[in-house]
Amino acid sequence: MAECGASGSGSSGDSLDKSITLPPDEIFRNLENAKRFAIDIGGSLTKLAYYSTVQHKVARVRSFDHSGKDTEQDHEPPYEISVQEEVTARLHFVKFENTYIEACLDFIKDHLVNTETKVIQATGGGAYKFKDLIEEKLQLKVDKEDVMTCLIKGCNFVLKNIPHEAFVYQKDSDPEFRFQTNHPNIFPYLLVNIGSGVSIVKVETEDRFEWIGGSSIGGGTFWGLGALLTKTKKFDELLHLASRGQHANVDMLVQDVYGGAHQTLGLSGNLIASSFGKSATADREFSREDMAKSLLHMISNDIGQLACLYARLHCLDRVYFGGFFIRGHPVTMRTITYSINFFSKGEVQALFLRHEGYLGAIGAFLKGAEQDNPNQYSWGENYAGSSGLMSSSPELCPTQRARSGTFDLLEMDRLERPLVNLPLLLDPSSYVPDTVDLTDDALARKYWLTCFEEALDGVVKRAVASQPGSVDAAERAEKFRQKYWNKLQTLRHQPFAYGTLTVRSLLDTREHCLNEFNFPDPYSKVSAAAWGRRGAVGGGGSLGAQPGDRLGPAAAW
């Protein structure tokens, strides 16, 4: 998450809107090469999507056939490594408050060099409200897209392309996020989108889905009733109040109704028998925190039960939840999860998405890019340019819960070849290539993060040495050091930021950061020299290591 500095101190939304400054290398990256745009504008947040081309160095390995030769005697290497310039496709997604939309559009207009399109795909309720502003600022025609179609397309895209996109929430676990392995067949599933109201959609294939139900009791209900009860107008402030409340002070529980007899009914005494039930008879005032917590429980339980009933009716066992009501808030996810488990007796699973806030923008972009058929490619998350899943624990980093002046980022790179499941696997959905889950194992996580931190100096030296003719290699290597160090510190506090943390994902993150600063293979010189010395150990790509690099067991990778 990148902070956006303000040069003024205006108190109104308009004055703040005019005063912010946006560093192009941190927020709207590679904007000069942007080719196509899409935008999703909700009630409070805007999600902008654009496509760009990125030129960077790529290490290519060419193998030789030395059959019949004694390569040890002739000192002929079995391969050679060459570095080539390549242009690849990248998708950028930026999320920010609507307060900053005019400043962001001005920034894009000032920094946009050229674009191939004259149209911007737009979805969300704000697509109508801000249509004239977008067309005036960007000189692009706004083409409005259906909200639900965009959500479904976006959901299908992230489920197919981002490993560990979906997770279950378990309150008492450490950490609380339990990521799911990508299933080779994501269909069918139920998508419950909780915005102002609730929409429930059955998704059967890439292009076949059906709206099967919904409710008027959703996020807007929580916001509206919460404002009346607490006099708090901001949605995130309501969530913050709820996180500090005790709903049992307001709600009537089963044990309040039946006393000790609730056990004969097979019910827990802590179950809510009547939301706000105590407020009718208690002769006292209730705190804003307790009322907000009771309200959040009431609406979340109602949505969970409704989703469960529709899932059972249509014989579905996977329910994905999205929409601005979720926002990664732990109480919301816990209550919905509990409700689903309770009413389905564990047969239906409540799943949440790391990038649920981007679904509409991704879908709108895909609608505008249909002629290029982006679904024929595989895409991978670029960890170097993505914010990652923010922590829901207030004690870890309180500023991460603040929305004002912050921007969330997601970047995805097009892979060279489509990814497919290995046909030799008996059950691809249950195959886990990593032997150690560092998200779950705190001791192993501390050990491996320390290994990578201690190896960083060696990697920086190798990166500079791999490009002796470059005048700015040392400067770029220092930028790599800072970025990767920051990523490692983030993963110390939020090991779930990019899904399940493994040694492989740490290596991927390092490689992404190296590529970001044009170091495709810091160990190419070492590898080439190693083959010139019999008995030497060669490193492979950016995964290799030398004894002086102090990477410890990671050298085995």
PDB file of N, CA, C and O in Angstrom, residues 180-246:
ATOM      1  N   GLN A 180      -6.791 -21.587  -0.129  1.00  0.00           N
ATOM      2  CA  GLN A 180      -7.204 -22.800  -0.820  1.00  0.00           C
ATOM      3  C   GLN A 180      -6.368 -23.000  -2.079  1.00  0.00           C
ATOM      4  O   GLN A 180      -6.073 -22.040  -2.796  1.00  0.00           O
ATOM      5  N   THR A 181      -6.008 -24.241  -2.355  1.00  0.00           N
ATOM      6  CA  THR A 181      -5.307 -24.551  -3.595  1.00  0.00           C
ATOM      7  C   THR A 181      -6.261 -24.387  -4.773  1.00  0.00           C
ATOM      8  O   THR A 181      -7.421 -24.786  -4.704  1.00  0.00           O
ATOM      9  N   ASN A 182      -5.764 -23.767  -5.852  1.00  0.00           N
ATOM     10  CA  ASN A 182      -6.605 -23.571  -7.031  1.00  0.00           C
ATOM     11  C   ASN A 182      -7.128 -24.902  -7.558  1.00  0.00           C
ATOM     12  O   ASN A 182      -6.365 -25.844  -7.766  1.00  0.00           O
ATOM     13  N   HIS A 183      -8.423 -24.964  -7.756  1.00  0.00           N
ATOM     14  CA  HIS A 183      -9.041 -26.175  -8.299  1.00  0.00           C
ATOM     15  C   HIS A 183      -9.005 -26.096  -9.822  1.00  0.00           C
ATOM     16  O   HIS A 183      -9.251 -25.032 -10.400  1.00  0.00           O
ATOM     17  N   PRO A 184      -8.667 -27.196 -10.513  1.00  0.00           N
ATOM     18  CA  PRO A 184      -8.602 -27.146 -11.980  1.00  0.00           C
ATOM     19  C   PRO A 184      -9.931 -26.789 -12.628  1.00  0.00           C
ATOM     20  O   PRO A 184      -9.960 -26.254 -13.730  1.00  0.00           O
ATOM     21  N   ASN A 185     -11.031 -27.076 -11.949  1.00  0.00           N
ATOM     22  CA  ASN A 185     -12.344 -26.707 -12.478  1.00  0.00           C
ATOM     23  C   ASN A 185     -13.052 -25.847 -11.439  1.00  0.00           C
ATOM     24  O   ASN A 185     -13.476 -26.343 -10.396  1.00  0.00           O
ATOM     25  N   ILE A 186     -13.169 -24.563 -11.727  1.00  0.00           N
ATOM     26  CA  ILE A 186     -13.722 -23.642 -10.730  1.00  0.00           C
ATOM     27  C   ILE A 186     -15.247 -23.644 -10.712  1.00  0.00           C
ATOM     28  O   ILE A 186     -15.854 -23.098  -9.780  1.00  0.00           O
ATOM     29  N   PHE A 187     -15.881 -24.237 -11.716  1.00  0.00           N
ATOM     30  CA  PHE A 187     -17.340 -24.208 -11.808  1.00  0.00           C
ATOM     31  C   PHE A 187     -17.944 -25.505 -11.279  1.00  0.00           C
ATOM     32  O   PHE A 187     -17.308 -26.548 -11.331  1.00  0.00           O
ATOM     33  N   PRO A 188     -19.202 -25.457 -10.817  1.00  0.00           N
ATOM     34  CA  PRO A 188     -20.031 -24.270 -10.574  1.00  0.00           C
ATOM     35  C   PRO A 188     -19.764 -23.700  -9.180  1.00  0.00           C
ATOM     36  O   PRO A 188     -19.196 -24.377  -8.323  1.00  0.00           O
ATOM     37  N   TYR A 189     -20.193 -22.478  -8.968  1.00  0.00           N
ATOM     38  CA  TYR A 189     -20.074 -21.874  -7.647  1.00  0.00           C
ATOM     39  C   TYR A 189     -21.142 -20.800  -7.471  1.00  0.00           C
ATOM     40  O   TYR A 189     -21.807 -20.395  -8.440  1.00  0.00           O
ATOM     41  N   LEU A 190     -21.294 -20.349  -6.245  1.00  0.00           N
ATOM     42  CA  LEU A 190     -22.243 -19.288  -5.917  1.00  0.00           C
ATOM     43  C   LEU A 190     -21.447 -18.039  -5.566  1.00  0.00           C
ATOM     44  O   LEU A 190     -20.501 -18.104  -4.775  1.00  0.00           O
ATOM     45  N   LEU A 191     -21.800 -16.917  -6.170  1.00  0.00           N
ATOM     46  CA  LEU A 191     -21.174 -15.637  -5.840  1.00  0.00           C
ATOM     47  C   LEU A 191     -22.195 -14.768  -5.130  1.00  0.00           C
ATOM     48  O   LEU A 191     -23.271 -14.494  -5.667  1.00  0.00           O
ATOM     49  N   VAL A 192     -21.853 -14.355  -3.922  1.00  0.00           N
ATOM     50  CA  VAL A 192     -22.720 -13.472  -3.138  1.00  0.00           C
ATOM     51  C   VAL A 192     -22.044 -12.112  -3.073  1.00  0.00           C
ATOM     52  O   VAL A 192     -21.012 -11.956  -2.413  1.00  0.00           O
ATOM     53  N   ASN A 193     -22.610 -11.160  -3.777  1.00  0.00           N
ATOM     54  CA  ASN A 193     -22.032  -9.816  -3.813  1.00  0.00           C
ATOM     55  C   ASN A 193     -22.815  -8.912  -2.868  1.00  0.00           C
ATOM     56  O   ASN A 193     -24.011  -8.679  -3.050  1.00  0.00           O
ATOM     57  N   ILE A 194     -22.120  -8.421  -1.836  1.00  0.00           N
ATOM     58  CA  ILE A 194     -22.776  -7.623  -0.803  1.00  0.00           C
ATOM     59  C   ILE A 194     -22.374  -6.168  -0.982  1.00  0.00           C
ATOM     60  O   ILE A 194     -21.308  -5.735  -0.550  1.00  0.00           O
ATOM     61  N   GLY A 195     -23.228  -5.431  -1.661  1.00  0.00           N
ATOM     62  CA  GLY A 195     -23.037  -3.996  -1.805  1.00  0.00           C
ATOM     63  C   GLY A 195     -24.051  -3.293  -0.928  1.00  0.00           C
ATOM     64  O   GLY A 195     -24.190  -3.600   0.255  1.00  0.00           O
ATOM     65  N   SER A 196     -24.791  -2.358  -1.496  1.00  0.00           N
ATOM     66  CA  SER A 196     -25.868  -1.721  -0.737  1.00  0.00           C
ATOM     67  C   SER A 196     -26.921  -2.755  -0.366  1.00  0.00           C
ATOM     68  O   SER A 196     -27.443  -2.773   0.747  1.00  0.00           O
ATOM     69  N   GLY A 197     -27.234  -3.628  -1.323  1.00  0.00           N
ATOM     70  CA  GLY A 197     -28.075  -4.791  -1.068  1.00  0.00           C
ATOM     71  C   GLY A 197     -27.255  -6.043  -1.301  1.00  0.00           C
ATOM     72  O   GLY A 197     -26.026  -6.005  -1.309  1.00  0.00           O
ATOM     73  N   VAL A 198     -27.928  -7.161  -1.521  1.00  0.00           N
ATOM     74  CA  VAL A 198     -27.234  -8.437  -1.731  1.00  0.00           C
ATOM     75  C   VAL A 198     -27.731  -9.064  -3.028  1.00  0.00           C
ATOM     76  O   VAL A 198     -28.942  -9.183  -3.246  1.00  0.00           O
ATOM     77  N   SER A 199     -26.793  -9.450  -3.891  1.00  0.00           N
ATOM     78  CA  SER A 199     -27.119 -10.187  -5.107  1.00  0.00           C
ATOM     79  C   SER A 199     -26.491 -11.568  -5.016  1.00  0.00           C
ATOM     80  O   SER A 199     -25.323 -11.700  -4.640  1.00  0.00           O
ATOM     81  N   ILE A 200     -27.258 -12.587  -5.370  1.00  0.00           N
ATOM     82  CA  ILE A 200     -26.778 -13.965  -5.315  1.00  0.00           C
ATOM     83  C   ILE A 200     -26.846 -14.547  -6.719  1.00  0.00           C
ATOM     84  O   ILE A 200     -27.914 -14.587  -7.339  1.00  0.00           O
ATOM     85  N   VAL A 201     -25.688 -14.983  -7.223  1.00  0.00           N
ATOM     86  CA  VAL A 201     -25.576 -15.421  -8.610  1.00  0.00           C
ATOM     87  C   VAL A 201     -24.999 -16.831  -8.659  1.00  0.00           C
ATOM     88  O   VAL A 201     -23.989 -17.124  -8.011  1.00  0.00           O
ATOM     89  N   LYS A 202     -25.641 -17.688  -9.426  1.00  0.00           N
ATOM     90  CA  LYS A 202     -25.122 -19.032  -9.674  1.00  0.00           C
ATOM     91  C   LYS A 202     -24.297 -18.988 -10.958  1.00  0.00           C
ATOM     92  O   LYS A 202     -24.797 -18.603 -12.017  1.00  0.00           O
ATOM     93  N   VAL A 203     -23.019 -19.369 -10.860  1.00  0.00           N
ATOM     94  CA  VAL A 203     -22.110 -19.329 -12.004  1.00  0.00           C
ATOM     95  C   VAL A 203     -21.820 -20.762 -12.429  1.00  0.00           C
ATOM     96  O   VAL A 203     -21.268 -21.553 -11.660  1.00  0.00           O
ATOM     97  N   GLU A 204     -22.187 -21.094 -13.672  1.00  0.00           N
ATOM     98  CA  GLU A 204     -22.050 -22.473 -14.150  1.00  0.00           C
ATOM     99  C   GLU A 204     -20.889 -22.664 -15.116  1.00  0.00           C
ATOM    100  O   GLU A 204     -20.240 -23.705 -15.115  1.00  0.00           O
ATOM    101  N   THR A 205     -20.630 -21.676 -15.970  1.00  0.00           N
ATOM    102  CA  THR A 205     -19.503 -21.733 -16.901  1.00  0.00           C
ATOM    103  C   THR A 205     -18.951 -20.320 -17.044  1.00  0.00           C
ATOM    104  O   THR A 205     -19.417 -19.377 -16.399  1.00  0.00           O
ATOM    105  N   GLU A 206     -17.966 -20.189 -17.928  1.00  0.00           N
ATOM    106  CA  GLU A 206     -17.347 -18.878 -18.168  1.00  0.00           C
ATOM    107  C   GLU A 206     -18.379 -17.838 -18.586  1.00  0.00           C
ATOM    108  O   GLU A 206     -18.302 -16.676 -18.180  1.00  0.00           O
ATOM    109  N   ASP A 207     -19.346 -18.242 -19.392  1.00  0.00           N
ATOM    110  CA  ASP A 207     -20.313 -17.286 -19.941  1.00  0.00           C
ATOM    111  C   ASP A 207     -21.749 -17.552 -19.510  1.00  0.00           C
ATOM    112  O   ASP A 207     -22.661 -16.848 -19.947  1.00  0.00           O
ATOM    113  N   ARG A 208     -21.978 -18.562 -18.680  1.00  0.00           N
ATOM    114  CA  ARG A 208     -23.350 -18.854 -18.273  1.00  0.00           C
ATOM    115  C   ARG A 208     -23.502 -18.676 -16.769  1.00  0.00           C
ATOM    116  O   ARG A 208     -22.890 -19.390 -15.977  1.00  0.00           O
ATOM    117  N   PHE A 209     -24.296 -17.702 -16.397  1.00  0.00           N
ATOM    118  CA  PHE A 209     -24.585 -17.465 -14.986  1.00  0.00           C
ATOM    119  C   PHE A 209     -26.007 -16.940 -14.862  1.00  0.00           C
ATOM    120  O   PHE A 209     -26.600 -16.451 -15.828  1.00  0.00           O
ATOM    121  N   GLU A 210     -26.539 -17.048 -13.658  1.00  0.00           N
ATOM    122  CA  GLU A 210     -27.946 -16.697 -13.447  1.00  0.00           C
ATOM    123  C   GLU A 210     -28.111 -16.028 -12.086  1.00  0.00           C
ATOM    124  O   GLU A 210     -27.623 -16.528 -11.070  1.00  0.00           O
ATOM    125  N   TRP A 211     -28.782 -14.896 -12.087  1.00  0.00           N
ATOM    126  CA  TRP A 211     -29.149 -14.240 -10.830  1.00  0.00           C
ATOM    127  C   TRP A 211     -30.301 -15.035 -10.228  1.00  0.00           C
ATOM    128  O   TRP A 211     -31.357 -15.176 -10.834  1.00  0.00           O
ATOM    129  N   ILE A 212     -30.092 -15.608  -9.045  1.00  0.00           N
ATOM    130  CA  ILE A 212     -31.112 -16.495  -8.476  1.00  0.00           C
ATOM    131  C   ILE A 212     -31.774 -15.925  -7.230  1.00  0.00           C
ATOM    132  O   ILE A 212     -32.733 -16.504  -6.715  1.00  0.00           O
ATOM    133  N   GLY A 213     -31.279 -14.814  -6.721  1.00  0.00           N
ATOM    134  CA  GLY A 213     -31.910 -14.244  -5.541  1.00  0.00           C
ATOM    135  C   GLY A 213     -31.115 -13.086  -4.978  1.00  0.00           C
ATOM    136  O   GLY A 213     -30.105 -12.659  -5.536  1.00  0.00           O
ATOM    137  N   GLY A 214     -31.596 -12.582  -3.866  1.00  0.00           N
ATOM    138  CA  GLY A 214     -30.915 -11.465  -3.238  1.00  0.00           C
ATOM    139  C   GLY A 214     -31.703 -10.955  -2.046  1.00  0.00           C
ATOM    140  O   GLY A 214     -32.655 -11.595  -1.581  1.00  0.00           O
ATOM    141  N   SER A 215     -31.292  -9.806  -1.553  1.00  0.00           N
ATOM    142  CA  SER A 215     -31.946  -9.226  -0.388  1.00  0.00           C
ATOM    143  C   SER A 215     -31.695  -7.726  -0.370  1.00  0.00           C
ATOM    144  O   SER A 215     -30.652  -7.248  -0.833  1.00  0.00           O
ATOM    145  N   SER A 216     -32.658  -6.993   0.167  1.00  0.00           N
ATOM    146  CA  SER A 216     -32.473  -5.548   0.335  1.00  0.00           C
ATOM    147  C   SER A 216     -31.703  -5.230   1.613  1.00  0.00           C
ATOM    148  O   SER A 216     -31.349  -4.080   1.860  1.00  0.00           O
ATOM    149  N   ILE A 217     -31.430  -6.263   2.416  1.00  0.00           N
ATOM    150  CA  ILE A 217     -30.708  -6.072   3.675  1.00  0.00           C
ATOM    151  C   ILE A 217     -29.238  -6.388   3.437  1.00  0.00           C
ATOM    152  O   ILE A 217     -28.834  -7.555   3.388  1.00  0.00           O
ATOM    153  N   GLY A 218     -28.440  -5.354   3.236  1.00  0.00           N
ATOM    154  CA  GLY A 218     -27.034  -5.544   2.916  1.00  0.00           C
ATOM    155  C   GLY A 218     -26.160  -4.472   3.535  1.00  0.00           C
ATOM    156  O   GLY A 218     -26.430  -3.977   4.635  1.00  0.00           O
ATOM    157  N   GLY A 219     -25.113  -4.100   2.804  1.00  0.00           N
ATOM    158  CA  GLY A 219     -24.178  -3.107   3.314  1.00  0.00           C
ATOM    159  C   GLY A 219     -24.810  -1.753   3.531  1.00  0.00           C
ATOM    160  O   GLY A 219     -24.477  -1.037   4.485  1.00  0.00           O
ATOM    161  N   GLY A 220     -25.730  -1.375   2.639  1.00  0.00           N
ATOM    162  CA  GLY A 220     -26.421  -0.100   2.805  1.00  0.00           C
ATOM    163  C   GLY A 220     -27.285  -0.080   4.052  1.00  0.00           C
ATOM    164  O   GLY A 220     -27.430   0.963   4.708  1.00  0.00           O
ATOM    165  N   THR A 221     -27.855  -1.234   4.401  1.00  0.00           N
ATOM    166  CA  THR A 221     -28.659  -1.343   5.623  1.00  0.00           C
ATOM    167  C   THR A 221     -27.786  -1.139   6.855  1.00  0.00           C
ATOM    168  O   THR A 221     -28.160  -0.415   7.787  1.00  0.00           O
ATOM    169  N   PHE A 222     -26.625  -1.788   6.858  1.00  0.00           N
ATOM    170  CA  PHE A 222     -25.693  -1.619   7.983  1.00  0.00           C
ATOM    171  C   PHE A 222     -25.261  -0.164   8.102  1.00  0.00           C
ATOM    172  O   PHE A 222     -25.219   0.405   9.203  1.00  0.00           O
ATOM    173  N   TRP A 223     -24.963   0.442   6.976  1.00  0.00           N
ATOM    174  CA  TRP A 223     -24.505   1.830   6.967  1.00  0.00           C
ATOM    175  C   TRP A 223     -25.622   2.768   7.439  1.00  0.00           C
ATOM    176  O   TRP A 223     -25.422   3.632   8.290  1.00  0.00           O
ATOM    177  N   GLY A 224     -26.827   2.586   6.887  1.00  0.00           N
ATOM    178  CA  GLY A 224     -27.938   3.472   7.211  1.00  0.00           C
ATOM    179  C   GLY A 224     -28.402   3.342   8.650  1.00  0.00           C
ATOM    180  O   GLY A 224     -28.512   4.341   9.380  1.00  0.00           O
ATOM    181  N   LEU A 225     -28.703   2.112   9.082  1.00  0.00           N
ATOM    182  CA  LEU A 225     -29.136   1.911  10.464  1.00  0.00           C
ATOM    183  C   LEU A 225     -28.018   2.262  11.445  1.00  0.00           C
ATOM    184  O   LEU A 225     -28.274   2.804  12.529  1.00  0.00           O
ATOM    185  N   GLY A 226     -26.776   1.949  11.048  1.00  0.00           N
ATOM    186  CA  GLY A 226     -25.645   2.283  11.909  1.00  0.00           C
ATOM    187  C   GLY A 226     -25.512   3.777  12.117  1.00  0.00           C
ATOM    188  O   GLY A 226     -25.212   4.246  13.225  1.00  0.00           O
ATOM    189  N   ALA A 227     -25.759   4.539  11.061  1.00  0.00           N
ATOM    190  CA  ALA A 227     -25.694   5.999  11.174  1.00  0.00           C
ATOM    191  C   ALA A 227     -26.788   6.516  12.103  1.00  0.00           C
ATOM    192  O   ALA A 227     -26.564   7.438  12.905  1.00  0.00           O
ATOM    193  N   LEU A 228     -27.980   5.927  12.014  1.00  0.00           N
ATOM    194  CA  LEU A 228     -29.080   6.352  12.886  1.00  0.00           C
ATOM    195  C   LEU A 228     -28.804   5.995  14.349  1.00  0.00           C
ATOM    196  O   LEU A 228     -29.122   6.769  15.260  1.00  0.00           O
ATOM    197  N   LEU A 229     -28.211   4.833  14.583  1.00  0.00           N
ATOM    198  CA  LEU A 229     -27.983   4.365  15.948  1.00  0.00           C
ATOM    199  C   LEU A 229     -26.779   5.025  16.610  1.00  0.00           C
ATOM    200  O   LEU A 229     -26.786   5.282  17.816  1.00  0.00           O
ATOM    201  N   THR A 230     -25.734   5.278  15.837  1.00  0.00           N
ATOM    202  CA  THR A 230     -24.471   5.743  16.431  1.00  0.00           C
ATOM    203  C   THR A 230     -24.116   7.177  16.073  1.00  0.00           C
ATOM    204  O   THR A 230     -23.148   7.711  16.614  1.00  0.00           O
ATOM    205  N   LYS A 231     -24.866   7.773  15.135  1.00  0.00           N
ATOM    206  CA  LYS A 231     -24.563   9.125  14.641  1.00  0.00           C
ATOM    207  C   LYS A 231     -23.211   9.168  13.922  1.00  0.00           C
ATOM    208  O   LYS A 231     -22.600  10.226  13.794  1.00  0.00           O
ATOM    209  N   THR A 232     -22.760   8.019  13.461  1.00  0.00           N
ATOM    210  CA  THR A 232     -21.505   7.931  12.712  1.00  0.00           C
ATOM    211  C   THR A 232     -21.831   7.752  11.237  1.00  0.00           C
ATOM    212  O   THR A 232     -22.526   6.809  10.865  1.00  0.00           O
ATOM    213  N   LYS A 233     -21.328   8.645  10.403  1.00  0.00           N
ATOM    214  CA  LYS A 233     -21.691   8.632   8.991  1.00  0.00           C
ATOM    215  C   LYS A 233     -20.733   7.822   8.117  1.00  0.00           C
ATOM    216  O   LYS A 233     -21.078   7.460   7.004  1.00  0.00           O
ATOM    217  N   LYS A 234     -19.522   7.548   8.598  1.00  0.00           N
ATOM    218  CA  LYS A 234     -18.531   6.872   7.766  1.00  0.00           C
ATOM    219  C   LYS A 234     -18.576   5.363   7.981  1.00  0.00           C
ATOM    220  O   LYS A 234     -18.605   4.886   9.111  1.00  0.00           O
ATOM    221  N   PHE A 235     -18.546   4.636   6.867  1.00  0.00           N
ATOM    222  CA  PHE A 235     -18.679   3.184   6.905  1.00  0.00           C
ATOM    223  C   PHE A 235     -17.557   2.537   7.702  1.00  0.00           C
ATOM    224  O   PHE A 235     -17.793   1.664   8.544  1.00  0.00           O
ATOM    225  N   ASP A 236     -16.315   2.949   7.442  1.00  0.00           N
ATOM    226  CA  ASP A 236     -15.184   2.329   8.133  1.00  0.00           C
ATOM    227  C   ASP A 236     -15.182   2.645   9.623  1.00  0.00           C
ATOM    228  O   ASP A 236     -14.702   1.849  10.427  1.00  0.00           O
ATOM    229  N   GLU A 237     -15.693   3.803   9.999  1.00  0.00           N
ATOM    230  CA  GLU A 237     -15.803   4.123  11.426  1.00  0.00           C
ATOM    231  C   GLU A 237     -16.817   3.206  12.106  1.00  0.00           C
ATOM    232  O   GLU A 237     -16.636   2.805  13.262  1.00  0.00           O
ATOM    233  N   LEU A 238     -17.885   2.869  11.386  1.00  0.00           N
ATOM    234  CA  LEU A 238     -18.866   1.922  11.928  1.00  0.00           C
ATOM    235  C   LEU A 238     -18.223   0.556  12.167  1.00  0.00           C
ATOM    236  O   LEU A 238     -18.444  -0.078  13.205  1.00  0.00           O
ATOM    237  N   LEU A 239     -17.424   0.104  11.199  1.00  0.00           N
ATOM    238  CA  LEU A 239     -16.732  -1.175  11.365  1.00  0.00           C
ATOM    239  C   LEU A 239     -15.772  -1.128  12.547  1.00  0.00           C
ATOM    240  O   LEU A 239     -15.639  -2.102  13.297  1.00  0.00           O
ATOM    241  N   HIS A 240     -15.116   0.009  12.715  1.00  0.00           N
ATOM    242  CA  HIS A 240     -14.181   0.148  13.837  1.00  0.00           C
ATOM    243  C   HIS A 240     -14.925   0.108  15.168  1.00  0.00           C
ATOM    244  O   HIS A 240     -14.470  -0.525  16.133  1.00  0.00           O
ATOM    245  N   LEU A 241     -16.077   0.764  15.227  1.00  0.00           N
ATOM    246  CA  LEU A 241     -16.897   0.707  16.441  1.00  0.00           C
ATOM    247  C   LEU A 241     -17.314  -0.735  16.733  1.00  0.00           C
ATOM    248  O   LEU A 241     -17.233  -1.205  17.875  1.00  0.00           O
ATOM    249  N   ALA A 242     -17.749  -1.436  15.681  1.00  0.00           N
ATOM    250  CA  ALA A 242     -18.212  -2.814  15.861  1.00  0.00           C
ATOM    251  C   ALA A 242     -17.097  -3.719  16.378  1.00  0.00           C
ATOM    252  O   ALA A 242     -17.346  -4.634  17.178  1.00  0.00           O
ATOM    253  N   SER A 243     -15.868  -3.472  15.948  1.00  0.00           N
ATOM    254  CA  SER A 243     -14.753  -4.322  16.372  1.00  0.00           C
ATOM    255  C   SER A 243     -14.475  -4.189  17.865  1.00  0.00           C
ATOM    256  O   SER A 243     -13.848  -5.064  18.466  1.00  0.00           O
ATOM    257  N   ARG A 244     -14.961  -3.114  18.495  1.00  0.00           N
ATOM    258  CA  ARG A 244     -14.711  -2.886  19.921  1.00  0.00           C
ATOM    259  C   ARG A 244     -15.947  -3.153  20.786  1.00  0.00           C
ATOM    260  O   ARG A 244     -15.916  -2.961  21.997  1.00  0.00           O
ATOM    261  N   GLY A 245     -17.043  -3.589  20.153  1.00  0.00           N
ATOM    262  CA  GLY A 245     -18.288  -3.765  20.892  1.00  0.00           C
ATOM    263  C   GLY A 245     -18.500  -5.168  21.423  1.00  0.00           C
ATOM    264  O   GLY A 245     -17.809  -6.116  21.049  1.00  0.00           O
ATOM    265  N   GLN A 246     -19.495  -5.301  22.334  1.00  0.00           N
ATOM    266  CA  GLN A 246     -19.927  -6.587  22.883  1.00  0.00           C
ATOM    267  C   GLN A 246     -21.410  -6.755  22.564  1.00  0.00           C
ATOM    268  O   GLN A 246     -22.266  -6.137  23.200  1.00  0.00           O
TER     269      GLN A 246
END
